[in-house]
mmCIF file of C-alpha atoms in Angstrom:
data_model
loop_
_atom_site.group_PDB
_atom_site.id
_atom_site.type_symbol
_atom_site.label_atom_id
_atom_site.label_comp_id
_atom_site.label_asym_id
_atom_site.label_seq_id
_atom_site.Cartn_x
_atom_site.Cartn_y
_atom_site.Cartn_z
ATOM 1 C CA MET A 1 20.643 69.801 144.677
ATOM 2 C CA ILE A 2 18.233 72.037 142.187
ATOM 3 C CA ARG A 3 20.631 74.882 142.942
ATOM 4 C CA GLY A 4 23.340 72.870 141.617
ATOM 5 C CA LEU A 5 21.775 72.997 138.372
ATOM 6 C CA TYR A 6 20.926 76.471 138.317
ATOM 7 C CA THR A 7 24.692 77.312 139.242
ATOM 8 C CA SER A 8 26.395 74.941 136.719
ATOM 9 C CA GLY A 9 24.071 76.237 133.939
ATOM 10 C CA TRP A 10 24.823 80.040 134.481
ATOM 11 C CA SER A 11 28.702 79.307 134.629
ATOM 12 C CA MET A 12 28.048 77.593 131.032
ATOM 13 C CA LEU A 13 26.325 80.772 129.546
ATOM 14 C CA ALA A 14 29.112 82.548 131.118
ATOM 15 C CA ASN A 15 31.547 80.677 129.603
ATOM 16 C CA THR A 16 29.947 80.754 126.273
ATOM 17 C CA LYS A 17 29.953 84.800 126.388
ATOM 18 C CA GLN A 18 33.775 84.438 127.168
ATOM 19 C CA MET A 19 33.882 82.204 123.997
ATOM 20 C CA ASP A 20 32.308 85.055 121.862
ATOM 21 C CA VAL A 21 34.651 87.508 122.984
ATOM 22 C CA ILE A 22 38.044 84.982 122.534
ATOM 23 C CA SER A 23 36.748 84.073 118.810
ATOM 24 C CA ASN A 24 36.174 87.883 118.188
ATOM 25 C CA ASN A 25 39.360 88.728 118.589
ATOM 26 C CA LEU A 26 40.463 85.307 116.715
ATOM 27 C CA ALA A 27 38.784 86.812 114.016
ATOM 28 C CA ASN A 28 40.456 90.328 114.115
ATOM 29 C CA VAL A 29 44.070 89.231 114.427
ATOM 30 C CA ASN A 30 44.905 90.490 111.145
ATOM 31 C CA THR A 31 42.554 93.695 111.467
ATOM 32 C CA ASN A 32 44.322 96.795 111.343
ATOM 33 C CA ALA A 33 44.740 98.450 114.775
ATOM 34 C CA TYR A 34 41.738 95.903 116.469
ATOM 35 C CA LYS A 35 42.349 96.275 120.297
ATOM 36 C CA ARG A 36 41.199 92.652 121.566
ATOM 37 C CA ASP A 37 38.713 92.172 124.136
ATOM 38 C CA THR A 38 38.450 90.326 127.506
ATOM 39 C CA VAL A 39 35.403 89.329 129.981
ATOM 40 C CA VAL A 40 35.356 90.450 133.292
ATOM 41 C CA TYR A 41 33.771 87.960 135.908
ATOM 42 C CA GLU A 42 31.678 88.903 138.815
ATOM 43 C CA SER A 43 29.927 87.096 141.748
ATOM 44 C CA PHE A 44 26.555 86.811 140.553
ATOM 45 C CA PRO A 45 24.164 88.997 143.094
ATOM 46 C CA GLU A 46 22.330 86.581 145.748
ATOM 47 C CA VAL A 47 18.746 86.103 144.792
ATOM 48 C CA LEU A 48 15.709 85.128 146.992
ATOM 49 C CA VAL A 49 14.259 81.950 146.741
ATOM 50 C CA LYS A 50 10.393 81.658 147.484
ATOM 51 C CA ARG A 51 7.823 79.082 146.951
ATOM 52 C CA ILE A 52 5.283 79.419 144.322
ATOM 53 C CA ASN A 53 1.765 79.010 144.860
ATOM 54 C CA ASP A 54 2.392 77.826 148.293
ATOM 55 C CA SER A 55 1.736 80.299 150.904
ATOM 56 C CA LYS A 56 -0.415 78.484 153.529
ATOM 57 C CA SER A 57 2.175 77.275 155.569
ATOM 58 C CA THR A 58 1.718 78.231 159.189
ATOM 59 C CA ASP A 59 5.075 77.827 160.158
ATOM 60 C CA ASN A 60 6.314 79.788 156.633
ATOM 61 C CA PRO A 61 3.626 82.319 155.358
ATOM 62 C CA THR A 62 5.578 84.039 153.249
ATOM 63 C CA GLY A 63 7.042 81.218 151.205
ATOM 64 C CA ARG A 64 10.585 82.141 151.848
ATOM 65 C CA VAL A 65 13.120 79.494 151.256
ATOM 66 C CA GLY A 66 16.513 81.451 151.854
ATOM 67 C CA GLY A 67 18.915 83.217 149.359
ATOM 68 C CA MET A 68 21.157 81.630 146.699
ATOM 69 C CA HIS A 69 23.730 82.508 144.311
ATOM 70 C CA LEU A 70 24.223 81.363 141.067
ATOM 71 C CA GLY A 71 28.369 81.467 140.824
ATOM 72 C CA ASN A 72 29.729 84.094 138.432
ATOM 73 C CA ASP A 73 28.311 86.336 135.590
ATOM 74 C CA VAL A 74 30.075 88.126 132.684
ATOM 75 C CA GLY A 75 29.884 91.812 134.678
ATOM 76 C CA GLU A 76 31.551 93.480 131.560
ATOM 77 C CA VAL A 77 33.600 92.907 128.585
ATOM 78 C CA PHE A 78 36.592 95.089 128.864
ATOM 79 C CA THR A 79 38.870 96.498 125.980
ATOM 80 C CA TYR A 80 42.717 96.598 125.737
ATOM 81 C CA TYR A 81 43.785 99.775 124.099
ATOM 82 C CA ALA A 82 47.719 99.090 124.399
ATOM 83 C CA ARG A 83 49.362 99.918 120.944
ATOM 84 C CA GLY A 84 50.099 97.051 118.220
ATOM 85 C CA GLN A 85 53.371 96.504 116.643
ATOM 86 C CA LEU A 86 53.864 99.548 113.441
ATOM 87 C CA THR A 87 54.634 97.733 110.462
ATOM 88 C CA LYS A 88 56.311 99.897 107.921
ATOM 89 C CA THR A 89 54.567 100.024 104.245
ATOM 90 C CA ASP A 90 55.684 103.008 102.541
ATOM 91 C CA ARG A 91 52.382 104.108 101.205
ATOM 92 C CA SER A 92 51.819 107.617 101.597
ATOM 93 C CA LEU A 93 48.223 106.822 102.477
ATOM 94 C CA ASP A 94 48.664 104.770 105.435
ATOM 95 C CA MET A 95 49.473 106.715 108.510
ATOM 96 C CA ALA A 96 49.834 105.449 112.443
ATOM 97 C CA ILE A 97 49.571 106.935 116.092
ATOM 98 C CA ALA A 98 52.916 106.346 118.182
ATOM 99 C CA ASP A 99 53.712 106.980 121.518
ATOM 100 C CA SER A 100 49.884 107.267 122.578
ATOM 101 C CA ASP A 101 47.367 104.397 123.398
ATOM 102 C CA LEU A 102 44.771 106.651 123.584
ATOM 103 C CA ALA A 103 44.890 108.743 120.366
ATOM 104 C CA PHE A 104 42.974 108.232 117.496
ATOM 105 C CA PHE A 105 41.798 109.738 114.054
ATOM 106 C CA THR A 106 39.066 111.704 113.862
ATOM 107 C CA VAL A 107 36.482 110.750 111.337
ATOM 108 C CA ALA A 108 33.219 112.021 110.161
ATOM 109 C CA VAL A 109 30.052 109.305 110.165
ATOM 110 C CA PRO A 110 26.661 110.493 108.658
ATOM 111 C CA LEU A 111 23.545 109.820 110.145
ATOM 112 C CA ASP A 112 20.334 108.513 109.167
ATOM 113 C CA ASN A 113 19.019 112.623 108.628
ATOM 114 C CA GLY A 114 21.954 113.700 106.702
ATOM 115 C CA ASN A 115 24.198 115.321 109.727
ATOM 116 C CA PHE A 116 27.286 113.828 110.840
ATOM 117 C CA VAL A 117 28.987 112.537 113.918
ATOM 118 C CA GLN A 118 32.464 112.393 115.200
ATOM 119 C CA ARG A 119 34.066 109.071 115.789
ATOM 120 C CA TYR A 120 37.395 107.432 116.121
ATOM 121 C CA THR A 121 39.504 105.064 114.780
ATOM 122 C CA ARG A 122 43.493 103.848 114.946
ATOM 123 C CA ASP A 123 43.227 102.302 111.680
ATOM 124 C CA GLY A 124 45.333 104.602 109.447
ATOM 125 C CA ALA A 125 44.630 102.599 106.255
ATOM 126 C CA PHE A 126 43.143 105.466 104.210
ATOM 127 C CA LEU A 127 42.123 106.299 100.825
ATOM 128 C CA LEU A 128 41.510 108.807 98.756
ATOM 129 C CA ASN A 129 37.645 109.191 97.286
ATOM 130 C CA ALA A 130 36.912 110.627 93.628
ATOM 131 C CA ASN A 131 37.198 114.301 95.028
ATOM 132 C CA GLY A 132 40.253 113.893 96.413
ATOM 133 C CA GLN A 133 39.159 113.886 100.035
ATOM 134 C CA LEU A 134 40.636 111.510 102.600
ATOM 135 C CA VAL A 135 38.704 108.969 103.461
ATOM 136 C CA THR A 136 38.484 105.428 105.655
ATOM 137 C CA LYS A 137 38.392 102.283 103.931
ATOM 138 C CA GLU A 138 34.619 102.314 104.844
ATOM 139 C CA GLY A 139 34.002 105.895 103.098
ATOM 140 C CA TYR A 140 34.417 107.899 105.764
ATOM 141 C CA PHE A 141 35.792 111.652 105.727
ATOM 142 C CA VAL A 142 38.882 111.828 107.564
ATOM 143 C CA MET A 143 38.628 114.909 109.527
ATOM 144 C CA GLY A 144 40.943 117.762 110.055
ATOM 145 C CA GLU A 145 41.187 120.865 112.528
ATOM 146 C CA GLY A 146 39.805 122.856 109.524
ATOM 147 C CA GLY A 147 37.205 120.350 108.361
ATOM 148 C CA ILE A 148 37.440 117.472 105.648
ATOM 149 C CA ILE A 149 41.253 116.724 104.037
ATOM 150 C CA THR A 150 41.101 117.445 100.144
ATOM 151 C CA LEU A 151 44.729 116.214 98.611
ATOM 152 C CA GLY A 152 45.800 116.569 94.787
ATOM 153 C CA SER A 153 47.240 113.298 94.671
ATOM 154 C CA GLU A 154 48.996 110.712 96.781
ATOM 155 C CA ASP A 155 51.973 112.946 96.601
ATOM 156 C CA PHE A 156 52.616 114.356 100.006
ATOM 157 C CA THR A 157 54.203 114.208 103.260
ATOM 158 C CA VAL A 158 52.327 114.336 106.684
ATOM 159 C CA LEU A 159 54.583 115.930 109.742
ATOM 160 C CA GLU A 160 54.660 113.724 113.070
ATOM 161 C CA ASP A 161 52.389 116.277 114.385
ATOM 162 C CA GLY A 162 49.781 115.528 112.020
ATOM 163 C CA THR A 163 50.638 118.750 109.643
ATOM 164 C CA ILE A 164 49.763 117.714 105.890
ATOM 165 C CA LEU A 165 52.436 119.399 103.322
ATOM 166 C CA GLU A 166 51.677 118.933 99.353
ATOM 167 C CA ASN A 167 53.969 120.585 97.152
ATOM 168 C CA GLY A 168 55.662 121.856 100.329
ATOM 169 C CA GLN A 169 52.556 123.816 101.215
ATOM 170 C CA THR A 170 50.440 122.957 104.376
ATOM 171 C CA VAL A 171 46.961 121.569 103.456
ATOM 172 C CA GLY A 172 45.608 120.852 106.964
ATOM 173 C CA ARG A 173 46.523 118.746 109.723
ATOM 174 C CA LEU A 174 45.069 115.745 111.226
ATOM 175 C CA LEU A 175 42.199 116.046 113.641
ATOM 176 C CA ILE A 176 43.589 113.819 116.500
ATOM 177 C CA SER A 177 41.759 112.888 119.550
ATOM 178 C CA GLU A 178 43.818 111.674 122.812
ATOM 179 C CA PHE A 179 41.783 110.412 125.783
ATOM 180 C CA GLU A 180 43.037 110.543 129.404
ATOM 181 C CA ASN A 181 40.899 107.363 130.438
ATOM 182 C CA GLU A 182 39.728 104.370 128.108
ATOM 183 C CA ASN A 183 36.662 103.760 130.411
ATOM 184 C CA VAL A 184 34.994 106.494 128.231
ATOM 185 C CA LEU A 185 35.829 105.086 124.848
ATOM 186 C CA ARG A 186 33.359 102.454 123.533
ATOM 187 C CA LYS A 187 33.514 99.968 120.509
ATOM 188 C CA ILE A 188 30.647 100.803 117.958
ATOM 189 C CA GLY A 189 31.901 98.407 115.161
ATOM 190 C CA GLU A 190 33.816 98.454 111.608
ATOM 191 C CA ASN A 191 36.840 99.319 113.760
ATOM 192 C CA LEU A 192 35.270 102.717 115.125
ATOM 193 C CA VAL A 193 35.160 104.249 118.987
ATOM 194 C CA GLU A 194 32.807 106.529 120.334
ATOM 195 C CA ALA A 195 33.498 108.686 123.631
ATOM 196 C CA ALA A 196 31.070 109.301 126.397
ATOM 197 C CA GLY A 197 30.990 112.900 126.708
ATOM 198 C CA ALA A 198 34.739 113.053 127.551
ATOM 199 C CA PRO A 199 36.414 116.126 125.435
ATOM 200 C CA PRO A 200 40.220 115.237 123.992
ATOM 201 C CA ASN A 201 43.159 116.502 125.202
ATOM 202 C CA GLU A 202 45.719 117.917 123.392
ATOM 203 C CA PHE A 203 47.817 115.061 121.267
ATOM 204 C CA THR A 204 51.254 114.362 122.758
ATOM 205 C CA GLY A 205 52.074 111.241 120.343
ATOM 206 C CA ALA A 206 53.451 110.993 116.742
ATOM 207 C CA VAL A 207 52.087 110.013 113.349
ATOM 208 C CA LYS A 208 53.971 108.275 111.211
ATOM 209 C CA GLN A 209 53.261 108.193 107.542
ATOM 210 C CA GLY A 210 54.151 105.017 105.565
ATOM 211 C CA TYR A 211 53.364 102.640 108.654
ATOM 212 C CA ILE A 212 50.027 100.760 109.594
ATOM 213 C CA GLU A 213 49.164 99.736 113.283
ATOM 214 C CA GLN A 214 48.643 96.209 113.628
ATOM 215 C CA SER A 215 46.028 94.389 116.171
ATOM 216 C CA ASN A 216 47.244 94.024 119.495
ATOM 217 C CA VAL A 217 45.715 90.357 119.873
ATOM 218 C CA ASN A 218 48.102 87.331 120.210
ATOM 219 C CA ALA A 219 46.840 84.767 118.573
ATOM 220 C CA ILE A 220 48.822 82.255 120.694
ATOM 221 C CA THR A 221 47.702 83.552 123.823
ATOM 222 C CA GLU A 222 43.727 83.508 122.599
ATOM 223 C CA MET A 223 44.138 80.009 121.746
ATOM 224 C CA VAL A 224 45.129 79.323 125.183
ATOM 225 C CA ASN A 225 42.287 81.497 126.492
ATOM 226 C CA MET A 226 39.721 79.221 124.234
ATOM 227 C CA ILE A 227 41.183 75.477 125.706
ATOM 228 C CA THR A 228 40.757 77.003 129.292
ATOM 229 C CA VAL A 229 37.212 77.827 128.556
ATOM 230 C CA MET A 230 36.312 74.847 126.755
ATOM 231 C CA ARG A 231 37.778 72.840 129.706
ATOM 232 C CA ALA A 232 35.796 75.058 132.292
ATOM 233 C CA TYR A 233 32.639 74.675 130.280
ATOM 234 C CA GLU A 234 33.019 70.504 130.271
ATOM 235 C CA ALA A 235 33.388 71.157 134.020
ATOM 236 C CA ASN A 236 30.510 72.723 134.316
ATOM 237 C CA GLN A 237 28.761 69.652 131.950
ATOM 238 C CA LYS A 238 30.188 67.322 133.975
ATOM 239 C CA VAL A 239 28.553 68.709 137.189
ATOM 240 C CA LEU A 240 25.111 69.218 135.551
ATOM 241 C CA HIS A 241 24.474 65.783 134.579
ATOM 242 C CA ALA A 242 25.963 64.452 137.977
ATOM 243 C CA HIS A 243 23.076 66.369 139.089
ATOM 244 C CA ASP A 244 20.756 65.532 136.485
ATOM 245 C CA GLU A 245 21.719 61.421 137.561
ATOM 246 C CA ALA A 246 21.224 62.064 141.087
ATOM 247 C CA LEU A 247 17.370 63.844 140.518
ATOM 248 C CA GLU A 248 16.596 60.951 138.387
ATOM 249 C CA LYS A 249 17.771 58.191 141.338
ATOM 250 C CA ALA A 250 15.597 60.219 143.523
ATOM 251 C CA VAL A 251 12.555 60.539 141.760
ATOM 252 C CA ASN A 252 12.340 56.861 140.388
ATOM 253 C CA GLU A 253 14.642 55.039 143.267
ATOM 254 C CA VAL A 254 14.036 56.498 146.671
ATOM 255 C CA GLY A 255 11.361 55.529 148.320
ATOM 256 C CA ARG A 256 10.498 52.979 145.994
ATOM 257 C CA ILE A 257 8.603 49.841 147.809
ATOM 258 C CA ARG A 258 9.900 46.522 146.945
#
């Protein structure tokens, strides 16, 4: 009976984690190029149950009761890197990556020691700072193959291979990193991802100037998932309540002398 309490309680914790992921997806449904997450469940490993402070039994001096499974637990949060829909904006500083799910714009993120580290984003809603440098909305430098990209104005053209032309002259080429496996990628916040030691491959997609990639979150699907999780949580809650009532009767009524 006590095991049922633990199993139901642990399942409620797992449902809470899944609800957090779904809520985050819905909160970012309008975030440029946001990639939705989903929870992957796994069987909770078997644990050994042992009596505490009760090892004097001659039949079972170890105090071991046996194994117990606590149901399911959240194994990982998996990210779907499928491309979102491209929306035309006709703004020269807006760029999107087409024909590749695992290609990213490369940005330079400053560290506390003054150095920079490469990170990656699909959000191509760029800006020009006071020095004419191409930056993200957070102010991170957008990297080209030759370093930071500097432009004279917003009147420029970006070819599909990432080459930037200004007044008919090549001023640089976007450094676009394409990865073979999404398992090396990890979200780090601010719509950025990092790659775990995997070198990028040659870019095989196309850059679309004047377009923005939308989130790949389907709001209707996420709402349905939210309702499903709420019902699962309520079911575990009822089971937990039933176990609690049974324990109350066992303690207060079973064996009562009348």
